PDB file of C-alpha atoms in Angstrom:
ATOM      1  CA  MET A 436      66.544  73.461 144.509  1.00 73.00           C
ATOM      2  CA  ASN A 437      67.206  70.011 145.955  1.00 80.00           C
ATOM      3  CA  LYS A 438      70.570  68.744 147.161  1.00 76.00           C
ATOM      4  CA  LEU A 439      72.326  66.222 144.980  1.00 67.00           C
ATOM      5  CA  ASP A 440      71.545  62.641 145.929  1.00 66.00           C
ATOM      6  CA  SER A 441      74.297  60.099 146.605  1.00 69.00           C
ATOM      7  CA  THR A 442      74.411  58.878 142.992  1.00 65.00           C
ATOM      8  CA  GLN A 443      74.733  62.435 141.680  1.00 67.00           C
ATOM      9  CA  ARG A 444      77.442  63.228 144.233  1.00 63.00           C
ATOM     10  CA  GLU A 445      79.383  60.143 143.118  1.00 68.00           C
ATOM     11  CA  SER A 446      79.335  61.471 139.555  1.00 65.00           C
ATOM     12  CA  LEU A 447      81.207  64.615 140.674  1.00 64.00           C
ATOM     13  CA  GLN A 448      84.492  63.028 139.570  1.00 67.00           C
ATOM     14  CA  VAL A 449      83.139  62.992 136.026  1.00 63.00           C
ATOM     15  CA  LEU A 450      81.233  66.293 136.126  1.00 67.00           C
ATOM     16  CA  ALA A 451      83.887  68.347 137.902  1.00 71.00           C
ATOM     17  CA  PRO A 452      87.081  66.278 138.204  1.00 74.00           C
ATOM     18  CA  GLU A 453      89.339  69.187 139.177  1.00 87.00           C
ATOM     19  CA  TRP A 454      87.169  70.071 142.164  1.00 92.00           C
ATOM     20  CA  ARG A 455      87.643  68.644 145.681  1.00 91.00           C
ATOM     21  CA  HIS A 456      84.487  67.473 147.423  1.00 87.00           C
ATOM     22  CA  ASP A 457      84.080  68.345 151.099  1.00 88.00           C
ATOM     23  CA  HIS A 458      81.545  65.766 152.297  1.00 84.00           C
ATOM     24  CA  LEU A 459      81.142  67.327 155.739  1.00 86.00           C
ATOM     25  CA  ARG A 460      80.401  70.780 154.433  1.00 89.00           C
ATOM     26  CA  GLY A 461      78.498  69.738 151.332  1.00 87.00           C
ATOM     27  CA  ALA A 462      80.726  71.824 149.074  1.00 92.00           C
ATOM     28  CA  ILE A 463      83.263  71.616 146.278  1.00 93.00           C
ATOM     29  CA  SER A 464      86.470  73.671 146.083  1.00 95.00           C
ATOM     30  CA  ARG A 465      89.149  74.491 143.563  1.00 96.00           C
ATOM     31  CA  GLU A 466      92.070  76.849 143.042  1.00 96.00           C
ATOM     32  CA  PHE A 467      92.659  78.525 139.689  1.00 96.00           C
ATOM     33  CA  VAL A 468      96.170  79.843 138.948  1.00 95.00           C
ATOM     34  CA  PHE A 469      96.695  82.490 136.272  1.00 95.00           C
ATOM     35  CA  ALA A 470      99.653  84.212 134.661  1.00 94.00           C
ATOM     36  CA  ASP A 471      99.112  87.356 136.726  1.00 95.00           C
ATOM     37  CA  PHE A 472      96.670  89.408 138.783  1.00 96.00           C
ATOM     38  CA  THR A 473      95.018  90.934 135.720  1.00 96.00           C
ATOM     39  CA  GLN A 474      94.018  87.525 134.364  1.00 96.00           C
ATOM     40  CA  ALA A 475      92.792  86.374 137.777  1.00 97.00           C
ATOM     41  CA  PHE A 476      90.656  89.484 138.174  1.00 97.00           C
ATOM     42  CA  ALA A 477      89.301  89.220 134.612  1.00 97.00           C
ATOM     43  CA  PHE A 478      88.284  85.620 135.347  1.00 97.00           C
ATOM     44  CA  MET A 479      86.501  86.692 138.521  1.00 97.00           C
ATOM     45  CA  THR A 480      84.698  89.434 136.618  1.00 97.00           C
ATOM     46  CA  GLN A 481      83.446  86.983 133.986  1.00 96.00           C
ATOM     47  CA  VAL A 482      82.311  84.514 136.634  1.00 97.00           C
ATOM     48  CA  ALA A 483      80.603  87.286 138.621  1.00 97.00           C
ATOM     49  CA  LEU A 484      78.423  88.163 135.630  1.00 97.00           C
ATOM     50  CA  VAL A 485      77.275  84.557 135.230  1.00 96.00           C
ATOM     51  CA  ALA A 486      76.804  84.097 138.986  1.00 96.00           C
ATOM     52  CA  GLU A 487      74.671  87.222 139.269  1.00 96.00           C
ATOM     53  CA  LYS A 488      72.535  86.232 136.295  1.00 96.00           C
ATOM     54  CA  ARG A 489      71.957  82.765 137.811  1.00 93.00           C
ATOM     55  CA  ASP A 490      71.525  84.184 141.344  1.00 92.00           C
ATOM     56  CA  HIS A 491      74.178  81.790 142.642  1.00 92.00           C
ATOM     57  CA  HIS A 492      77.279  83.331 144.140  1.00 94.00           C
ATOM     58  CA  PRO A 493      80.565  81.597 144.959  1.00 96.00           C
ATOM     59  CA  GLU A 494      82.591  81.920 148.118  1.00 96.00           C
ATOM     60  CA  TRP A 495      85.963  83.017 146.809  1.00 97.00           C
ATOM     61  CA  SER A 496      89.149  84.927 147.383  1.00 98.00           C
ATOM     62  CA  ASN A 497      91.964  86.239 145.232  1.00 97.00           C
ATOM     63  CA  VAL A 498      95.636  86.559 146.118  1.00 98.00           C
ATOM     64  CA  TYR A 499      97.699  87.905 143.222  1.00 96.00           C
ATOM     65  CA  ASN A 500      97.353  85.252 140.478  1.00 96.00           C
ATOM     66  CA  THR A 501      95.337  82.658 142.415  1.00 97.00           C
ATOM     67  CA  VAL A 502      91.565  82.475 142.810  1.00 98.00           C
ATOM     68  CA  SER A 503      90.259  80.062 145.474  1.00 98.00           C
ATOM     69  CA  VAL A 504      86.616  79.050 145.094  1.00 97.00           C
ATOM     70  CA  THR A 505      84.109  77.109 147.203  1.00 97.00           C
ATOM     71  CA  LEU A 506      80.669  76.277 145.868  1.00 95.00           C
ATOM     72  CA  THR A 507      77.662  75.171 147.889  1.00 94.00           C
ATOM     73  CA  THR A 508      73.983  76.066 147.866  1.00 92.00           C
ATOM     74  CA  HIS A 509      73.324  77.517 151.299  1.00 90.00           C
ATOM     75  CA  ASP A 510      69.524  77.506 150.886  1.00 87.00           C
ATOM     76  CA  ALA A 511      69.592  73.759 150.166  1.00 84.00           C
ATOM     77  CA  GLY A 512      72.192  72.940 152.808  1.00 83.00           C
ATOM     78  CA  GLY A 513      74.659  71.361 150.383  1.00 85.00           C
ATOM     79  CA  LEU A 514      75.522  70.741 146.755  1.00 89.00           C
ATOM     80  CA  THR A 515      72.937  71.233 144.035  1.00 90.00           C
ATOM     81  CA  GLU A 516      72.886  71.338 140.258  1.00 89.00           C
ATOM     82  CA  LYS A 517      73.537  75.094 140.553  1.00 91.00           C
ATOM     83  CA  ASP A 518      76.986  74.320 141.980  1.00 92.00           C
ATOM     84  CA  ILE A 519      77.819  71.817 139.261  1.00 90.00           C
ATOM     85  CA  TYR A 520      76.716  74.246 136.549  1.00 91.00           C
ATOM     86  CA  LEU A 521      78.850  77.060 137.985  1.00 94.00           C
ATOM     87  CA  ALA A 522      81.854  74.715 138.442  1.00 94.00           C
ATOM     88  CA  GLN A 523      81.639  73.570 134.834  1.00 92.00           C
ATOM     89  CA  THR A 524      81.224  77.169 133.651  1.00 94.00           C
ATOM     90  CA  MET A 525      84.293  78.203 135.640  1.00 96.00           C
ATOM     91  CA  ASN A 526      86.277  75.284 134.204  1.00 94.00           C
ATOM     92  CA  ALA A 527      85.377  76.363 130.656  1.00 94.00           C
ATOM     93  CA  MET A 528      86.271  79.988 131.355  1.00 95.00           C
ATOM     94  CA  TYR A 529      89.569  78.970 132.943  1.00 96.00           C
ATOM     95  CA  ALA A 530      90.468  76.841 129.919  1.00 93.00           C
ATOM     96  CA  ARG A 531      90.307  79.964 127.758  1.00 90.00           C
ATOM     97  CA  PHE A 532      92.704  81.785 130.096  1.00 86.00           C
ATOM     98  CA  ALA A 533      95.075  78.814 130.192  1.00 72.00           C
ATOM     99  CA  VAL A 534      95.555  79.167 126.431  1.00 62.00           C
ATOM    100  CA  GLU A 535      96.596  82.811 126.951  1.00 55.00           C
ATOM    101  CA  ARG A 536      99.285  82.008 129.558  1.00 53.00           C
TER     102      ARG A 536
END
């Protein structure tokens, strides 16, 4: 998997607008806030199933109702399409939880 080129990285605002881009690290990050711990953990469980299937695992942590996520492709040394796909998948999953809050 190749790193995103400069044009693709510039399109991050469109592809994943809620995510912050860390240029130095070659990563994107976001926090997801839920109604409670149960929703946060359910979200992580759903994402874990997708991540395992795609063999692309996020760096993340959970404190009560907040899930903090960083995505980067370590093998490629920066952002790849795998990261964008997982970010967009997480955004879609989160939108479903937001309706429940």
